[in-house]
mmCIF file with all atom_site columns, C-alpha atoms and ligand atoms in Angstrom:
data_model
loop_
_atom_site.group_PDB
_atom_site.id
_atom_site.type_symbol
_atom_site.label_atom_id
_atom_site.label_alt_id
_atom_site.label_comp_id
_atom_site.label_asym_id
_atom_site.label_entity_id
_atom_site.label_seq_id
_atom_site.pdbx_PDB_ins_code
_atom_site.Cartn_x
_atom_site.Cartn_y
_atom_site.Cartn_z
_atom_site.occupancy
_atom_site.B_iso_or_equiv
_atom_site.pdbx_formal_charge
_atom_site.auth_seq_id
_atom_site.auth_comp_id
_atom_site.auth_asym_id
_atom_site.auth_atom_id
_atom_site.pdbx_PDB_model_num
ATOM   1   C  CA  . MET C 1 1   ? -237.476 216.826 -16.544 1.00 0.00 ? 3   MET C CA  1
ATOM   2   C  CA  . THR C 1 2   ? -235.714 213.462 -16.732 1.00 0.00 ? 4   THR C CA  1
ATOM   3   C  CA  . VAL C 1 3   ? -234.255 211.879 -13.603 1.00 0.00 ? 5   VAL C CA  1
ATOM   4   C  CA  . ARG C 1 4   ? -231.812 209.162 -14.587 1.00 0.00 ? 6   ARG C CA  1
ATOM   5   C  CA  . PRO C 1 5   ? -230.470 206.428 -12.272 1.00 0.00 ? 7   PRO C CA  1
ATOM   6   C  CA  . ILE C 1 6   ? -227.089 207.124 -10.642 1.00 0.00 ? 8   ILE C CA  1
ATOM   7   C  CA  . LEU C 1 7   ? -224.476 204.361 -10.844 1.00 0.00 ? 9   LEU C CA  1
ATOM   8   C  CA  . THR C 1 8   ? -223.113 203.231 -7.479  1.00 0.00 ? 10  THR C CA  1
ATOM   9   C  CA  . ALA C 1 9   ? -219.735 201.654 -6.756  1.00 0.00 ? 11  ALA C CA  1
ATOM   10  C  CA  . PRO C 1 10  ? -218.512 199.027 -7.228  1.00 0.00 ? 12  PRO C CA  1
ATOM   11  C  CA  . ASP C 1 11  ? -219.304 199.445 -10.933 1.00 0.00 ? 13  ASP C CA  1
ATOM   12  C  CA  . PRO C 1 12  ? -216.603 199.182 -13.640 1.00 0.00 ? 14  PRO C CA  1
ATOM   13  C  CA  . ARG C 1 13  ? -218.383 201.873 -15.671 1.00 0.00 ? 15  ARG C CA  1
ATOM   14  C  CA  . LEU C 1 14  ? -217.372 204.429 -13.021 1.00 0.00 ? 16  LEU C CA  1
ATOM   15  C  CA  . GLN C 1 15  ? -213.702 203.716 -13.856 1.00 0.00 ? 17  GLN C CA  1
ATOM   16  C  CA  . ALA C 1 16  ? -214.080 204.759 -17.493 1.00 0.00 ? 18  ALA C CA  1
ATOM   17  C  CA  . VAL C 1 17  ? -212.069 207.739 -18.779 1.00 0.00 ? 19  VAL C CA  1
ATOM   18  C  CA  . SER C 1 18  ? -214.714 209.975 -20.358 1.00 0.00 ? 20  SER C CA  1
ATOM   19  C  CA  . THR C 1 19  ? -214.203 211.504 -23.807 1.00 0.00 ? 21  THR C CA  1
ATOM   20  C  CA  . ASP C 1 20  ? -214.261 215.155 -24.864 1.00 0.00 ? 22  ASP C CA  1
ATOM   21  C  CA  . VAL C 1 21  ? -217.448 216.573 -26.342 1.00 0.00 ? 23  VAL C CA  1
ATOM   22  C  CA  . GLU C 1 22  ? -216.812 217.459 -30.023 1.00 0.00 ? 24  GLU C CA  1
ATOM   23  C  CA  . THR C 1 23  ? -219.622 220.013 -30.416 1.00 0.00 ? 25  THR C CA  1
ATOM   24  C  CA  . VAL C 1 24  ? -222.046 221.446 -27.834 1.00 0.00 ? 26  VAL C CA  1
ATOM   25  C  CA  . THR C 1 25  ? -225.369 220.418 -29.384 1.00 0.00 ? 27  THR C CA  1
ATOM   26  C  CA  . ASP C 1 26  ? -228.976 220.366 -28.157 1.00 0.00 ? 28  ASP C CA  1
ATOM   27  C  CA  . GLU C 1 27  ? -228.289 216.735 -27.184 1.00 0.00 ? 29  GLU C CA  1
ATOM   28  C  CA  . ILE C 1 28  ? -225.489 217.875 -24.862 1.00 0.00 ? 30  ILE C CA  1
ATOM   29  C  CA  . ARG C 1 29  ? -227.720 220.616 -23.425 1.00 0.00 ? 31  ARG C CA  1
ATOM   30  C  CA  . THR C 1 30  ? -230.401 217.977 -22.737 1.00 0.00 ? 32  THR C CA  1
ATOM   31  C  CA  . LEU C 1 31  ? -227.733 215.819 -21.065 1.00 0.00 ? 33  LEU C CA  1
ATOM   32  C  CA  . VAL C 1 32  ? -226.803 218.748 -18.772 1.00 0.00 ? 34  VAL C CA  1
ATOM   33  C  CA  . ASP C 1 33  ? -230.494 219.268 -17.941 1.00 0.00 ? 35  ASP C CA  1
ATOM   34  C  CA  . ASP C 1 34  ? -231.003 215.536 -17.194 1.00 0.00 ? 36  ASP C CA  1
ATOM   35  C  CA  . MET C 1 35  ? -227.865 215.570 -15.015 1.00 0.00 ? 37  MET C CA  1
ATOM   36  C  CA  . ALA C 1 36  ? -229.228 218.537 -13.057 1.00 0.00 ? 38  ALA C CA  1
ATOM   37  C  CA  . ASP C 1 37  ? -232.608 216.818 -12.587 1.00 0.00 ? 39  ASP C CA  1
ATOM   38  C  CA  . SER C 1 38  ? -230.852 213.631 -11.430 1.00 0.00 ? 40  SER C CA  1
ATOM   39  C  CA  . MET C 1 39  ? -228.538 215.568 -9.079  1.00 0.00 ? 41  MET C CA  1
ATOM   40  C  CA  . TYR C 1 40  ? -231.422 217.460 -7.433  1.00 0.00 ? 42  TYR C CA  1
ATOM   41  C  CA  . ALA C 1 41  ? -233.442 214.234 -7.055  1.00 0.00 ? 43  ALA C CA  1
ATOM   42  C  CA  . ALA C 1 42  ? -230.503 212.741 -5.110  1.00 0.00 ? 44  ALA C CA  1
ATOM   43  C  CA  . ASP C 1 43  ? -229.914 215.907 -3.027  1.00 0.00 ? 45  ASP C CA  1
ATOM   44  C  CA  . GLY C 1 44  ? -226.513 216.401 -4.595  1.00 0.00 ? 46  GLY C CA  1
ATOM   45  C  CA  . ILE C 1 45  ? -224.616 219.607 -5.364  1.00 0.00 ? 47  ILE C CA  1
ATOM   46  C  CA  . GLY C 1 46  ? -222.589 218.197 -8.232  1.00 0.00 ? 48  GLY C CA  1
ATOM   47  C  CA  . LEU C 1 47  ? -222.707 215.361 -10.740 1.00 0.00 ? 49  LEU C CA  1
ATOM   48  C  CA  . ALA C 1 48  ? -220.487 214.025 -13.537 1.00 0.00 ? 50  ALA C CA  1
ATOM   49  C  CA  . ALA C 1 49  ? -222.041 212.509 -16.679 1.00 0.00 ? 51  ALA C CA  1
ATOM   50  C  CA  . ILE C 1 50  ? -220.398 209.134 -16.018 1.00 0.00 ? 52  ILE C CA  1
ATOM   51  C  CA  . GLN C 1 51  ? -222.488 208.869 -12.845 1.00 0.00 ? 53  GLN C CA  1
ATOM   52  C  CA  . ILE C 1 52  ? -225.543 208.429 -15.064 1.00 0.00 ? 54  ILE C CA  1
ATOM   53  C  CA  . GLY C 1 53  ? -223.594 206.140 -17.388 1.00 0.00 ? 55  GLY C CA  1
ATOM   54  C  CA  . VAL C 1 54  ? -222.599 208.680 -20.075 1.00 0.00 ? 56  VAL C CA  1
ATOM   55  C  CA  . ALA C 1 55  ? -218.810 208.720 -20.686 1.00 0.00 ? 57  ALA C CA  1
ATOM   56  C  CA  . SER C 1 56  ? -218.658 212.350 -21.872 1.00 0.00 ? 58  SER C CA  1
ATOM   57  C  CA  . ARG C 1 57  ? -216.622 215.073 -20.178 1.00 0.00 ? 59  ARG C CA  1
ATOM   58  C  CA  . VAL C 1 58  ? -219.617 216.965 -18.779 1.00 0.00 ? 60  VAL C CA  1
ATOM   59  C  CA  . LEU C 1 59  ? -220.285 218.147 -15.206 1.00 0.00 ? 61  LEU C CA  1
ATOM   60  C  CA  . VAL C 1 60  ? -223.091 220.008 -13.510 1.00 0.00 ? 62  VAL C CA  1
ATOM   61  C  CA  . ILE C 1 61  ? -222.725 221.872 -10.211 1.00 0.00 ? 63  ILE C CA  1
ATOM   62  C  CA  . ASP C 1 62  ? -225.199 223.941 -8.194  1.00 0.00 ? 64  ASP C CA  1
ATOM   63  C  CA  . LEU C 1 63  ? -223.880 225.338 -4.913  1.00 0.00 ? 65  LEU C CA  1
ATOM   64  C  CA  . ASP C 1 64  ? -226.623 227.990 -4.778  1.00 0.00 ? 66  ASP C CA  1
ATOM   65  C  CA  . GLN C 1 65  ? -229.653 225.778 -4.061  1.00 0.00 ? 67  GLN C CA  1
ATOM   66  C  CA  . LYS C 1 66  ? -231.662 227.834 -1.549  1.00 0.00 ? 68  LYS C CA  1
ATOM   67  C  CA  . GLU C 1 67  ? -235.393 227.817 -0.896  1.00 0.00 ? 69  GLU C CA  1
ATOM   68  C  CA  . GLY C 1 68  ? -236.101 225.983 -4.138  1.00 0.00 ? 70  GLY C CA  1
ATOM   69  C  CA  . LYS C 1 69  ? -234.000 228.414 -6.254  1.00 0.00 ? 71  LYS C CA  1
ATOM   70  C  CA  . LYS C 1 70  ? -231.958 226.377 -8.705  1.00 0.00 ? 72  LYS C CA  1
ATOM   71  C  CA  . ASN C 1 71  ? -228.892 227.578 -10.612 1.00 0.00 ? 73  ASN C CA  1
ATOM   72  C  CA  . PRO C 1 72  ? -227.274 224.538 -12.255 1.00 0.00 ? 74  PRO C CA  1
ATOM   73  C  CA  . ILE C 1 73  ? -224.052 225.326 -14.150 1.00 0.00 ? 75  ILE C CA  1
ATOM   74  C  CA  . GLY C 1 74  ? -222.911 222.972 -16.908 1.00 0.00 ? 76  GLY C CA  1
ATOM   75  C  CA  . TYR C 1 75  ? -219.163 222.508 -17.423 1.00 0.00 ? 77  TYR C CA  1
ATOM   76  C  CA  . ILE C 1 76  ? -218.201 220.884 -20.729 1.00 0.00 ? 78  ILE C CA  1
ATOM   77  C  CA  . ASN C 1 77  ? -214.656 219.590 -21.376 1.00 0.00 ? 79  ASN C CA  1
ATOM   78  C  CA  . PRO C 1 78  ? -213.419 221.167 -18.109 1.00 0.00 ? 80  PRO C CA  1
ATOM   79  C  CA  . LYS C 1 79  ? -209.636 221.418 -17.674 1.00 0.00 ? 81  LYS C CA  1
ATOM   80  C  CA  . ILE C 1 80  ? -207.609 222.583 -14.667 1.00 0.00 ? 82  ILE C CA  1
ATOM   81  C  CA  . ILE C 1 81  ? -205.032 225.053 -16.024 1.00 0.00 ? 83  ILE C CA  1
ATOM   82  C  CA  . TRP C 1 82  ? -203.528 226.036 -12.628 1.00 0.00 ? 84  TRP C CA  1
ATOM   83  C  CA  . ALA C 1 83  ? -203.666 224.697 -9.073  1.00 0.00 ? 85  ALA C CA  1
ATOM   84  C  CA  . SER C 1 84  ? -202.285 226.268 -5.883  1.00 0.00 ? 86  SER C CA  1
ATOM   85  C  CA  . GLU C 1 85  ? -199.490 224.659 -3.864  1.00 0.00 ? 87  GLU C CA  1
ATOM   86  C  CA  . GLU C 1 86  ? -201.633 225.425 -0.832  1.00 0.00 ? 88  GLU C CA  1
ATOM   87  C  CA  . THR C 1 87  ? -204.075 222.592 -0.062  1.00 0.00 ? 89  THR C CA  1
ATOM   88  C  CA  . ALA C 1 88  ? -207.392 222.310 1.736   1.00 0.00 ? 90  ALA C CA  1
ATOM   89  C  CA  . VAL C 1 89  ? -209.104 219.347 3.375   1.00 0.00 ? 91  VAL C CA  1
ATOM   90  C  CA  . PHE C 1 90  ? -212.854 218.777 2.950   1.00 0.00 ? 92  PHE C CA  1
ATOM   91  C  CA  . GLU C 1 91  ? -214.997 215.889 4.157   1.00 0.00 ? 93  GLU C CA  1
ATOM   92  C  CA  . GLU C 1 92  ? -216.233 214.458 0.876   1.00 0.00 ? 94  GLU C CA  1
ATOM   93  C  CA  . GLY C 1 93  ? -219.112 212.205 -0.026  1.00 0.00 ? 95  GLY C CA  1
ATOM   94  C  CA  . CYS C 1 94  ? -220.369 211.020 -3.405  1.00 0.00 ? 96  CYS C CA  1
ATOM   95  C  CA  . LEU C 1 95  ? -223.735 210.053 -4.856  1.00 0.00 ? 97  LEU C CA  1
ATOM   96  C  CA  . SER C 1 96  ? -221.984 207.046 -6.403  1.00 0.00 ? 98  SER C CA  1
ATOM   97  C  CA  . VAL C 1 97  ? -220.320 206.030 -3.113  1.00 0.00 ? 99  VAL C CA  1
ATOM   98  C  CA  . PRO C 1 98  ? -223.309 205.939 -0.739  1.00 0.00 ? 100 PRO C CA  1
ATOM   99  C  CA  . GLU C 1 99  ? -222.969 206.230 3.065   1.00 0.00 ? 101 GLU C CA  1
ATOM   100 C  CA  . ILE C 1 100 ? -219.222 206.889 2.987   1.00 0.00 ? 102 ILE C CA  1
ATOM   101 C  CA  . TRP C 1 101 ? -217.651 210.204 3.963   1.00 0.00 ? 103 TRP C CA  1
ATOM   102 C  CA  . ASP C 1 102 ? -213.999 210.992 4.553   1.00 0.00 ? 104 ASP C CA  1
ATOM   103 C  CA  . ASP C 1 103 ? -211.450 213.788 4.437   1.00 0.00 ? 105 ASP C CA  1
ATOM   104 C  CA  . VAL C 1 104 ? -209.706 214.422 1.121   1.00 0.00 ? 106 VAL C CA  1
ATOM   105 C  CA  . GLU C 1 105 ? -206.841 216.909 0.653   1.00 0.00 ? 107 GLU C CA  1
ATOM   106 C  CA  . ARG C 1 106 ? -206.815 218.824 -2.642  1.00 0.00 ? 108 ARG C CA  1
ATOM   107 C  CA  . PRO C 1 107 ? -205.339 222.091 -3.981  1.00 0.00 ? 109 PRO C CA  1
ATOM   108 C  CA  . ALA C 1 108 ? -207.200 224.929 -2.239  1.00 0.00 ? 110 ALA C CA  1
ATOM   109 C  CA  . ARG C 1 109 ? -207.502 227.146 -5.363  1.00 0.00 ? 111 ARG C CA  1
ATOM   110 C  CA  . ILE C 1 110 ? -207.734 226.238 -9.040  1.00 0.00 ? 112 ILE C CA  1
ATOM   111 C  CA  . LYS C 1 111 ? -208.147 227.937 -12.433 1.00 0.00 ? 113 LYS C CA  1
ATOM   112 C  CA  . CYS C 1 112 ? -210.365 226.013 -14.806 1.00 0.00 ? 114 CYS C CA  1
ATOM   113 C  CA  . GLU C 1 113 ? -211.225 226.348 -18.517 1.00 0.00 ? 115 GLU C CA  1
ATOM   114 C  CA  . TYR C 1 114 ? -214.454 224.866 -19.877 1.00 0.00 ? 116 TYR C CA  1
ATOM   115 C  CA  . LEU C 1 115 ? -217.192 225.326 -22.489 1.00 0.00 ? 117 LEU C CA  1
ATOM   116 C  CA  . ASP C 1 116 ? -220.557 226.598 -21.230 1.00 0.00 ? 118 ASP C CA  1
ATOM   117 C  CA  . ARG C 1 117 ? -223.909 225.236 -22.417 1.00 0.00 ? 119 ARG C CA  1
ATOM   118 C  CA  . ASP C 1 118 ? -223.748 227.578 -25.421 1.00 0.00 ? 120 ASP C CA  1
ATOM   119 C  CA  . GLY C 1 119 ? -220.343 226.206 -26.396 1.00 0.00 ? 121 GLY C CA  1
ATOM   120 C  CA  . LYS C 1 120 ? -218.595 229.442 -25.332 1.00 0.00 ? 122 LYS C CA  1
ATOM   121 C  CA  . LYS C 1 121 ? -215.130 229.125 -23.764 1.00 0.00 ? 123 LYS C CA  1
ATOM   122 C  CA  . GLN C 1 122 ? -215.119 230.224 -20.101 1.00 0.00 ? 124 GLN C CA  1
ATOM   123 C  CA  . THR C 1 123 ? -212.355 230.577 -17.503 1.00 0.00 ? 125 THR C CA  1
ATOM   124 C  CA  . LEU C 1 124 ? -213.083 230.271 -13.791 1.00 0.00 ? 126 LEU C CA  1
ATOM   125 C  CA  . GLU C 1 125 ? -211.061 230.813 -10.603 1.00 0.00 ? 127 GLU C CA  1
ATOM   126 C  CA  . ALA C 1 126 ? -212.391 228.718 -7.722  1.00 0.00 ? 128 ALA C CA  1
ATOM   127 C  CA  . ASP C 1 127 ? -211.646 228.222 -4.053  1.00 0.00 ? 129 ASP C CA  1
ATOM   128 C  CA  . GLY C 1 128 ? -213.522 226.692 -1.120  1.00 0.00 ? 130 GLY C CA  1
ATOM   129 C  CA  . LEU C 1 129 ? -216.296 224.199 -1.788  1.00 0.00 ? 131 LEU C CA  1
ATOM   130 C  CA  . LEU C 1 130 ? -216.448 225.025 -5.516  1.00 0.00 ? 132 LEU C CA  1
ATOM   131 C  CA  . ALA C 1 131 ? -212.756 224.161 -5.966  1.00 0.00 ? 133 ALA C CA  1
ATOM   132 C  CA  . THR C 1 132 ? -213.266 220.891 -4.088  1.00 0.00 ? 134 THR C CA  1
ATOM   133 C  CA  . CYS C 1 133 ? -216.431 219.989 -5.985  1.00 0.00 ? 135 CYS C CA  1
ATOM   134 C  CA  . LEU C 1 134 ? -214.909 220.774 -9.394  1.00 0.00 ? 136 LEU C CA  1
ATOM   135 C  CA  . GLN C 1 135 ? -211.860 218.608 -8.620  1.00 0.00 ? 137 GLN C CA  1
ATOM   136 C  CA  . HIS C 1 136 ? -214.087 215.819 -7.261  1.00 0.00 ? 138 HIS C CA  1
ATOM   137 C  CA  . GLU C 1 137 ? -216.204 215.885 -10.436 1.00 0.00 ? 139 GLU C CA  1
ATOM   138 C  CA  . MET C 1 138 ? -213.191 216.109 -12.764 1.00 0.00 ? 140 MET C CA  1
ATOM   139 C  CA  . ASP C 1 139 ? -211.795 213.038 -10.994 1.00 0.00 ? 141 ASP C CA  1
ATOM   140 C  CA  . HIS C 1 140 ? -214.961 211.240 -12.108 1.00 0.00 ? 142 HIS C CA  1
ATOM   141 C  CA  . LEU C 1 141 ? -214.181 212.166 -15.744 1.00 0.00 ? 143 LEU C CA  1
ATOM   142 C  CA  . ASN C 1 142 ? -210.880 210.273 -15.309 1.00 0.00 ? 144 ASN C CA  1
ATOM   143 C  CA  . GLY C 1 143 ? -212.499 207.250 -13.652 1.00 0.00 ? 145 GLY C CA  1
ATOM   144 C  CA  . VAL C 1 144 ? -211.309 208.258 -10.172 1.00 0.00 ? 146 VAL C CA  1
ATOM   145 C  CA  . LEU C 1 145 ? -213.538 208.138 -7.050  1.00 0.00 ? 147 LEU C CA  1
ATOM   146 C  CA  . PHE C 1 146 ? -212.756 210.100 -3.872  1.00 0.00 ? 148 PHE C CA  1
ATOM   147 C  CA  . ILE C 1 147 ? -212.095 206.797 -2.051  1.00 0.00 ? 149 ILE C CA  1
ATOM   148 C  CA  . ASP C 1 148 ? -209.132 206.296 -4.412  1.00 0.00 ? 150 ASP C CA  1
ATOM   149 C  CA  . HIS C 1 149 ? -207.443 209.144 -2.506  1.00 0.00 ? 151 HIS C CA  1
ATOM   150 C  CA  . LEU C 1 150 ? -207.810 207.378 0.870   1.00 0.00 ? 152 LEU C CA  1
ATOM   151 C  CA  . SER C 1 151 ? -205.285 205.099 2.564   1.00 0.00 ? 153 SER C CA  1
ATOM   152 C  CA  . ARG C 1 152 ? -205.163 201.490 1.326   1.00 0.00 ? 154 ARG C CA  1
ATOM   153 C  CA  . LEU C 1 153 ? -206.855 200.301 4.512   1.00 0.00 ? 155 LEU C CA  1
ATOM   154 C  CA  . LYS C 1 154 ? -209.641 202.924 4.388   1.00 0.00 ? 156 LYS C CA  1
ATOM   155 C  CA  . LYS C 1 155 ? -210.260 202.273 0.671   1.00 0.00 ? 157 LYS C CA  1
ATOM   156 C  CA  . SER C 1 156 ? -210.460 198.510 1.168   1.00 0.00 ? 158 SER C CA  1
ATOM   157 C  CA  . MET C 1 157 ? -212.902 198.978 4.064   1.00 0.00 ? 159 MET C CA  1
ATOM   158 C  CA  . ALA C 1 158 ? -215.012 201.270 1.871   1.00 0.00 ? 160 ALA C CA  1
ATOM   159 C  CA  . VAL C 1 159 ? -215.009 198.835 -1.067  1.00 0.00 ? 161 VAL C CA  1
ATOM   160 C  CA  . ARG C 1 160 ? -215.985 195.989 1.287   1.00 0.00 ? 162 ARG C CA  1
ATOM   161 C  CA  . LYS C 1 161 ? -218.882 198.058 2.699   1.00 0.00 ? 163 LYS C CA  1
ATOM   162 C  CA  . LEU C 1 162 ? -220.073 199.116 -0.775  1.00 0.00 ? 164 LEU C CA  1
ATOM   163 C  CA  . THR C 1 163 ? -219.871 195.560 -2.153  1.00 0.00 ? 165 THR C CA  1
ATOM   164 C  CA  . LYS C 1 164 ? -221.886 194.194 0.786   1.00 0.00 ? 166 LYS C CA  1
ATOM   165 C  CA  . ALA C 1 165 ? -224.513 196.948 0.447   1.00 0.00 ? 167 ALA C CA  1
ATOM   166 C  CA  . LYS C 1 166 ? -224.841 196.327 -3.304  1.00 0.00 ? 168 LYS C CA  1
ATOM   167 C  CA  . LYS C 1 167 ? -225.245 192.540 -2.782  1.00 0.00 ? 169 LYS C CA  1
ATOM   168 C  CA  . LEU C 1 168 ? -227.949 193.159 -0.146  1.00 0.00 ? 170 LEU C CA  1
ATOM   169 C  CA  . LYS C 1 169 ? -229.753 195.593 -2.472  1.00 0.00 ? 171 LYS C CA  1
ATOM   170 C  CA  . GLU C 1 170 ? -229.618 193.135 -5.408  1.00 0.00 ? 172 GLU C CA  1
ATOM   171 C  CA  . THR C 1 171 ? -230.976 190.236 -3.351  1.00 0.00 ? 173 THR C CA  1
ATOM   172 C  CA  . ALA C 1 172 ? -233.693 192.309 -1.596  1.00 0.00 ? 174 ALA C CA  1
HETATM 173 O  O1  . LIG M 2 .   ? -219.972 213.253 -7.347  1.00 0.00 ? 24  LIG M O1  1
HETATM 174 C  C1  . LIG M 2 .   ? -220.825 213.587 -6.526  1.00 0.00 ? 24  LIG M C1  1
HETATM 175 O  O2  . LIG M 2 .   ? -221.681 212.842 -6.046  1.00 0.00 ? 24  LIG M O2  1
HETATM 176 C  C2  . LIG M 2 .   ? -220.802 215.013 -6.109  1.00 0.00 ? 24  LIG M C2  1
HETATM 177 C  C3  . LIG M 2 .   ? -221.053 215.307 -4.671  1.00 0.00 ? 24  LIG M C3  1
HETATM 178 C  C4  . LIG M 2 .   ? -220.623 216.721 -4.543  1.00 0.00 ? 24  LIG M C4  1
HETATM 179 C  C5  . LIG M 2 .   ? -219.397 216.928 -3.761  1.00 0.00 ? 24  LIG M C5  1
HETATM 180 C  C6  . LIG M 2 .   ? -218.572 215.893 -3.354  1.00 0.00 ? 24  LIG M C6  1
HETATM 181 C  C7  . LIG M 2 .   ? -217.432 216.191 -2.624  1.00 0.00 ? 24  LIG M C7  1
HETATM 182 C  C8  . LIG M 2 .   ? -217.135 217.487 -2.310  1.00 0.00 ? 24  LIG M C8  1
HETATM 183 C  C9  . LIG M 2 .   ? -217.961 218.475 -2.734  1.00 0.00 ? 24  LIG M C9  1
HETATM 184 C  C10 . LIG M 2 .   ? -219.089 218.205 -3.445  1.00 0.00 ? 24  LIG M C10 1
HETATM 185 C  C11 . LIG M 2 .   ? -222.557 215.233 -4.317  1.00 0.00 ? 24  LIG M C11 1
HETATM 186 O  O3  . LIG M 2 .   ? -223.317 215.806 -5.312  1.00 0.00 ? 24  LIG M O3  1
HETATM 187 S  S1  . LIG M 2 .   ? -222.866 216.098 -2.878  1.00 0.00 ? 24  LIG M S1  1
HETATM 188 C  C12 . LIG M 2 .   ? -222.397 215.123 -1.646  1.00 0.00 ? 24  LIG M C12 1
HETATM 189 C  C13 . LIG M 2 .   ? -223.428 214.090 -1.331  1.00 0.00 ? 24  LIG M C13 1
HETATM 190 C  C14 . LIG M 2 .   ? -223.049 212.781 -1.321  1.00 0.00 ? 24  LIG M C14 1
HETATM 191 C  C15 . LIG M 2 .   ? -223.987 211.800 -1.034  1.00 0.00 ? 24  LIG M C15 1
HETATM 192 C  C16 . LIG M 2 .   ? -225.301 212.146 -0.762  1.00 0.00 ? 24  LIG M C16 1
HETATM 193 C  C17 . LIG M 2 .   ? -225.678 213.489 -0.784  1.00 0.00 ? 24  LIG M C17 1
HETATM 194 C  C18 . LIG M 2 .   ? -224.744 214.473 -1.060  1.00 0.00 ? 24  LIG M C18 1
HETATM 195 ZN ZN1 . LIG M 2 .   ? -218.742 211.818 -6.771  1.00 0.00 ? 25  LIG M ZN1 1
#
């Protein structure tokens, strides 16, 4: 059980483009476990490795957290292989963009290929919250935050709020 600190914007490390995992090793499985521990500690439902400062293409998502039951799924080297023309709008938030929530429009349905924690190739069809969360997390692997999808004005207001909050936290 290792909870690792979650980077918060503004932080240049969050703009890194993460690199593919060569081989799914015990080290990668420990990374997935640490990501899950860190996600649960922050009351999240998804987390990308870059959010704990590791620039590897690894995600963890758990939409099934009920009454203490945990079912974290690790997604290694995830790729979207198809996305619907139809879109859906969800109000998104992010553990790395505290206290900011806004609507983001994304493809409503996606097909995704990834390696599971045993290194086995998996294919997944997702819609609803899972489709949104997967796309949100895969944005992180490309150095993109959900506020990058907002209007210029909304993004600049968000960056100003985050910068002020970070300065206050650092001087407290
Ligand atoms: O990157 C993240 O922090 C993942 C989000 C999951 C998510 C974001 C947008 C749409 C669907 C899922 C967090 O784990 S969950 C949202 C959240 C944000 C701040 C505080 C608590 C929960
Ligand atoms: Zn996020």
